Amino acid sequence: MKLSSLDISLLIGYAAICIGIGFWSSRGHKDEDYLIAGRKMTLFGFVSSVVASYVGGAAIVAYSAYVYQFGISAIAVFAGTAIGFLVFIPYALKLRKISGEKEFLTLSDWFYYKFDNKTGIVSAFILFVVYFGMLLNQFIAGSSILAHISGLSYEMALLISSAIISLYLVVGGFKSVVKTDIFQYIVLFVLFVLLGYVLVADDEFFTIELVDVSRMDPLMTIVFIAFGILIIFQSAEYWQRVYAAKNNAVVKKGLIGSAIFVVITGFAITIVGLSAHLHVPGIEARNAFAEGLTFLIPAKYIGAGLILLFAAIMSSADTIIFVLASSLSKDYIAQFSKKEVNQHNLKKQTQVFIILFSILGFFFAYFFRDLVAVIIFITGIGFTLIPAAIASFHFKIDKRAALASFIGGIVYILILFITNNLIPELSIASILVAAVILILFQVFKRKSSNEN
């Protein structure tokens, strides 16, 4: 499909607004504003930023594929995430209190605080692998869809999105992440709702498809819900937003609001996936969103569709790049530095790493395009954090038990990879491996203490 002058103008205007927001965010801000939005995030910013970071290019591709295969029941992914946000509220309130006192910036700061440097470093390594993989997912999935719909080359779509993100991030930091997320989510929400309304209102057969549960797989539905709940506890971006919240009310109401809007947005994406199933049968499931959107949007409105995709890609990719950059600055450089590292130094280091990860993300996404393999690998690695993360809020966990659970989970995933058995069902079992190792080490430690 060839882009018209209007389409190109809309894309340029959208990019200019995002970059302008980045520069606006940098006006008169302090170092803490750059690193964690001054810990003054409002309710509207909290909800917009959480949901926008969740609905990225990779999430859209993966979820639309699930809808294409399993129908309306796949909305359980979003329902699970919504439940996860609600379950996370008491943990988040405790986190916010401690993070303010200890000036937390990253998820691994919690592990440094609860355990020791070794455990914190290993958790930071796990999160680095997970989030770099997520960055590749965003760039690969988003650029593939953009290329499919717009007629741009994959390489050009990749270059445009990575260049825009790095520019406004370097200038505005976490504050610009939040402000651009607000803008991007408004764009996403409006366009998705309009698409859904147009399709449901004009297609009687499609309305029937919305209530058809004949393709529902009960086991996969349970898996989807469990995945949505558990993923919150290893998602550094949500922890960062809790740290950045203005007060407890923002955290509590923000997570409730995020739960509601995740389901609404998920329903809108479901409509696109169902459209592909109904009107473009026989395609590969991973192409469901691109094909469904192409069918839904007339050629004259393709510019609006591309803006929707840019918003999805950028709202998640900017969050991931900032998580990676701030983690490298805080969890590695600051931890190993012999000198005291102040917030100004952290800001400068984070800016350098933002540029570095934007370049690395572009480079790896240019040469490696196997989205499915990356998703399976990083999901398994990331799930090794969850047992120790949850347990650390309820029990006094021995630092060696937490460290052993992390290492055991990593070794398990590497064994699957080496033996060519890295499939989704076995990959997510890393959470069980990590949990068993955590319990065994904890019991052994308790027995040893009693004997002594």
Short mmCIF file of N, CA and C in Angstrom, two decimals, residues 46-103:
data_model
loop_
_atom_site.label_atom_id
_atom_site.label_comp_id
_atom_site.label_asym_id
_atom_site.label_seq_id
_atom_site.Cartn_x
_atom_site.Cartn_y
_atom_site.Cartn_z
N PHE A 46 -0.61 7.99 35.86
CA PHE A 46 -0.35 6.63 36.30
C PHE A 46 -1.11 5.63 35.42
N VAL A 47 -2.42 5.82 35.28
CA VAL A 47 -3.24 4.88 34.52
C VAL A 47 -2.82 4.86 33.05
N SER A 48 -2.65 6.04 32.47
CA SER A 48 -2.28 6.12 31.05
C SER A 48 -0.95 5.44 30.80
N SER A 49 0.02 5.69 31.69
CA SER A 49 1.36 5.16 31.49
C SER A 49 1.40 3.64 31.67
N VAL A 50 0.68 3.13 32.66
CA VAL A 50 0.65 1.69 32.90
C VAL A 50 0.01 0.96 31.72
N VAL A 51 -1.14 1.42 31.27
CA VAL A 51 -1.85 0.73 30.20
C VAL A 51 -1.12 0.89 28.87
N ALA A 52 -0.58 2.09 28.61
CA ALA A 52 0.14 2.31 27.35
C ALA A 52 1.39 1.44 27.27
N SER A 53 2.08 1.27 28.39
CA SER A 53 3.29 0.44 28.38
C SER A 53 2.94 -1.04 28.20
N TYR A 54 1.72 -1.41 28.63
CA TYR A 54 1.29 -2.81 28.49
C TYR A 54 0.91 -3.14 27.05
N VAL A 55 0.25 -2.19 26.38
CA VAL A 55 -0.25 -2.45 25.03
C VAL A 55 0.81 -2.01 24.01
N GLY A 56 1.78 -2.85 23.76
CA GLY A 56 2.84 -2.55 22.80
C GLY A 56 2.69 -3.35 21.52
N GLY A 57 3.64 -3.14 20.62
CA GLY A 57 3.61 -3.84 19.34
C GLY A 57 3.63 -5.35 19.49
N ALA A 58 4.53 -5.84 20.37
CA ALA A 58 4.64 -7.29 20.57
C ALA A 58 3.39 -7.86 21.22
N ALA A 59 2.83 -7.13 22.20
CA ALA A 59 1.61 -7.60 22.86
C ALA A 59 0.46 -7.69 21.87
N ILE A 60 0.36 -6.71 20.99
CA ILE A 60 -0.70 -6.70 19.99
C ILE A 60 -0.57 -7.90 19.04
N VAL A 61 0.65 -8.15 18.58
CA VAL A 61 0.88 -9.28 17.66
C VAL A 61 0.55 -10.60 18.34
N ALA A 62 1.09 -10.80 19.56
CA ALA A 62 0.90 -12.07 20.27
C ALA A 62 -0.57 -12.27 20.62
N TYR A 63 -1.20 -11.23 21.15
CA TYR A 63 -2.58 -11.37 21.58
C TYR A 63 -3.53 -11.58 20.41
N SER A 64 -3.32 -10.85 19.32
CA SER A 64 -4.16 -11.04 18.14
C SER A 64 -4.04 -12.46 17.59
N ALA A 65 -2.84 -13.02 17.71
CA ALA A 65 -2.63 -14.41 17.28
C ALA A 65 -3.44 -15.37 18.16
N TYR A 66 -3.48 -15.10 19.47
CA TYR A 66 -4.28 -15.92 20.38
C TYR A 66 -5.77 -15.82 20.02
N VAL A 67 -6.23 -14.60 19.74
CA VAL A 67 -7.63 -14.40 19.36
C VAL A 67 -7.94 -15.16 18.07
N TYR A 68 -7.04 -15.09 17.12
CA TYR A 68 -7.23 -15.77 15.84
C TYR A 68 -7.39 -17.28 16.05
N GLN A 69 -6.65 -17.81 17.02
CA GLN A 69 -6.70 -19.26 17.28
C GLN A 69 -7.83 -19.67 18.22
N PHE A 70 -8.03 -18.89 19.31
CA PHE A 70 -8.93 -19.33 20.38
C PHE A 70 -10.21 -18.51 20.51
N GLY A 71 -10.36 -17.48 19.67
CA GLY A 71 -11.58 -16.69 19.71
C GLY A 71 -11.65 -15.76 20.91
N ILE A 72 -12.90 -15.41 21.28
CA ILE A 72 -13.13 -14.42 22.32
C ILE A 72 -12.55 -14.82 23.67
N SER A 73 -12.36 -16.13 23.89
CA SER A 73 -11.84 -16.58 25.19
C SER A 73 -10.42 -16.07 25.46
N ALA A 74 -9.71 -15.65 24.41
CA ALA A 74 -8.35 -15.16 24.60
C ALA A 74 -8.30 -13.85 25.36
N ILE A 75 -9.46 -13.21 25.53
CA ILE A 75 -9.48 -11.98 26.32
C ILE A 75 -9.12 -12.27 27.78
N ALA A 76 -9.04 -13.56 28.13
CA ALA A 76 -8.61 -13.95 29.47
C ALA A 76 -7.21 -13.43 29.79
N VAL A 77 -6.38 -13.19 28.76
CA VAL A 77 -5.05 -12.60 28.98
C VAL A 77 -5.20 -11.24 29.65
N PHE A 78 -6.08 -10.42 29.11
CA PHE A 78 -6.29 -9.08 29.67
C PHE A 78 -7.04 -9.15 30.99
N ALA A 79 -7.97 -10.09 31.10
CA ALA A 79 -8.69 -10.26 32.36
C ALA A 79 -7.71 -10.67 33.46
N GLY A 80 -6.78 -11.56 33.13
CA GLY A 80 -5.77 -11.98 34.10
C GLY A 80 -4.90 -10.82 34.54
N THR A 81 -4.49 -9.97 33.60
CA THR A 81 -3.68 -8.81 33.93
C THR A 81 -4.46 -7.85 34.82
N ALA A 82 -5.73 -7.66 34.50
CA ALA A 82 -6.57 -6.79 35.33
C ALA A 82 -6.65 -7.31 36.77
N ILE A 83 -6.85 -8.62 36.91
CA ILE A 83 -6.86 -9.22 38.25
C ILE A 83 -5.50 -9.04 38.92
N GLY A 84 -4.43 -9.19 38.12
CA GLY A 84 -3.08 -9.01 38.65
C GLY A 84 -2.86 -7.63 39.22
N PHE A 85 -3.37 -6.60 38.54
CA PHE A 85 -3.25 -5.23 39.06
C PHE A 85 -3.95 -5.08 40.40
N LEU A 86 -5.12 -5.70 40.54
CA LEU A 86 -5.86 -5.62 41.80
C LEU A 86 -5.15 -6.37 42.91
N VAL A 87 -4.63 -7.55 42.58
CA VAL A 87 -3.88 -8.34 43.57
C VAL A 87 -2.62 -7.60 44.02
N PHE A 88 -2.04 -6.83 43.12
CA PHE A 88 -0.78 -6.14 43.38
C PHE A 88 -0.93 -4.92 44.30
N ILE A 89 -2.15 -4.45 44.52
CA ILE A 89 -2.35 -3.21 45.29
C ILE A 89 -1.70 -3.22 46.67
N PRO A 90 -1.94 -4.22 47.53
CA PRO A 90 -1.29 -4.18 48.86
C PRO A 90 0.24 -4.23 48.78
N TYR A 91 0.76 -4.96 47.81
CA TYR A 91 2.21 -5.02 47.62
C TYR A 91 2.73 -3.65 47.18
N ALA A 92 1.98 -3.03 46.28
CA ALA A 92 2.39 -1.73 45.75
C ALA A 92 2.41 -0.66 46.84
N LEU A 93 1.44 -0.69 47.72
CA LEU A 93 1.39 0.31 48.80
C LEU A 93 2.59 0.17 49.73
N LYS A 94 2.96 -1.07 50.02
CA LYS A 94 4.16 -1.29 50.84
C LYS A 94 5.41 -0.84 50.10
N LEU A 95 5.46 -1.15 48.80
CA LEU A 95 6.59 -0.75 47.97
C LEU A 95 6.77 0.76 47.96
N ARG A 96 5.67 1.47 47.78
CA ARG A 96 5.77 2.92 47.68
C ARG A 96 6.33 3.52 48.96
N LYS A 97 5.90 3.01 50.11
CA LYS A 97 6.39 3.54 51.39
C LYS A 97 7.89 3.34 51.52
N ILE A 98 8.35 2.13 51.24
CA ILE A 98 9.78 1.82 51.39
C ILE A 98 10.61 2.51 50.32
N SER A 99 10.06 2.57 49.09
CA SER A 99 10.82 3.16 47.98
C SER A 99 11.07 4.64 48.20
N GLY A 100 10.13 5.32 48.86
CA GLY A 100 10.33 6.73 49.16
C GLY A 100 11.44 6.94 50.17
N GLU A 101 11.50 6.05 51.16
CA GLU A 101 12.53 6.15 52.20
C GLU A 101 13.91 5.80 51.65
N LYS A 102 13.96 4.77 50.81
CA LYS A 102 15.25 4.25 50.30
C LYS A 102 15.62 4.78 48.91
N GLU A 103 14.72 5.60 48.32
CA GLU A 103 14.96 6.17 46.99
C GLU A 103 15.17 5.09 45.91
#
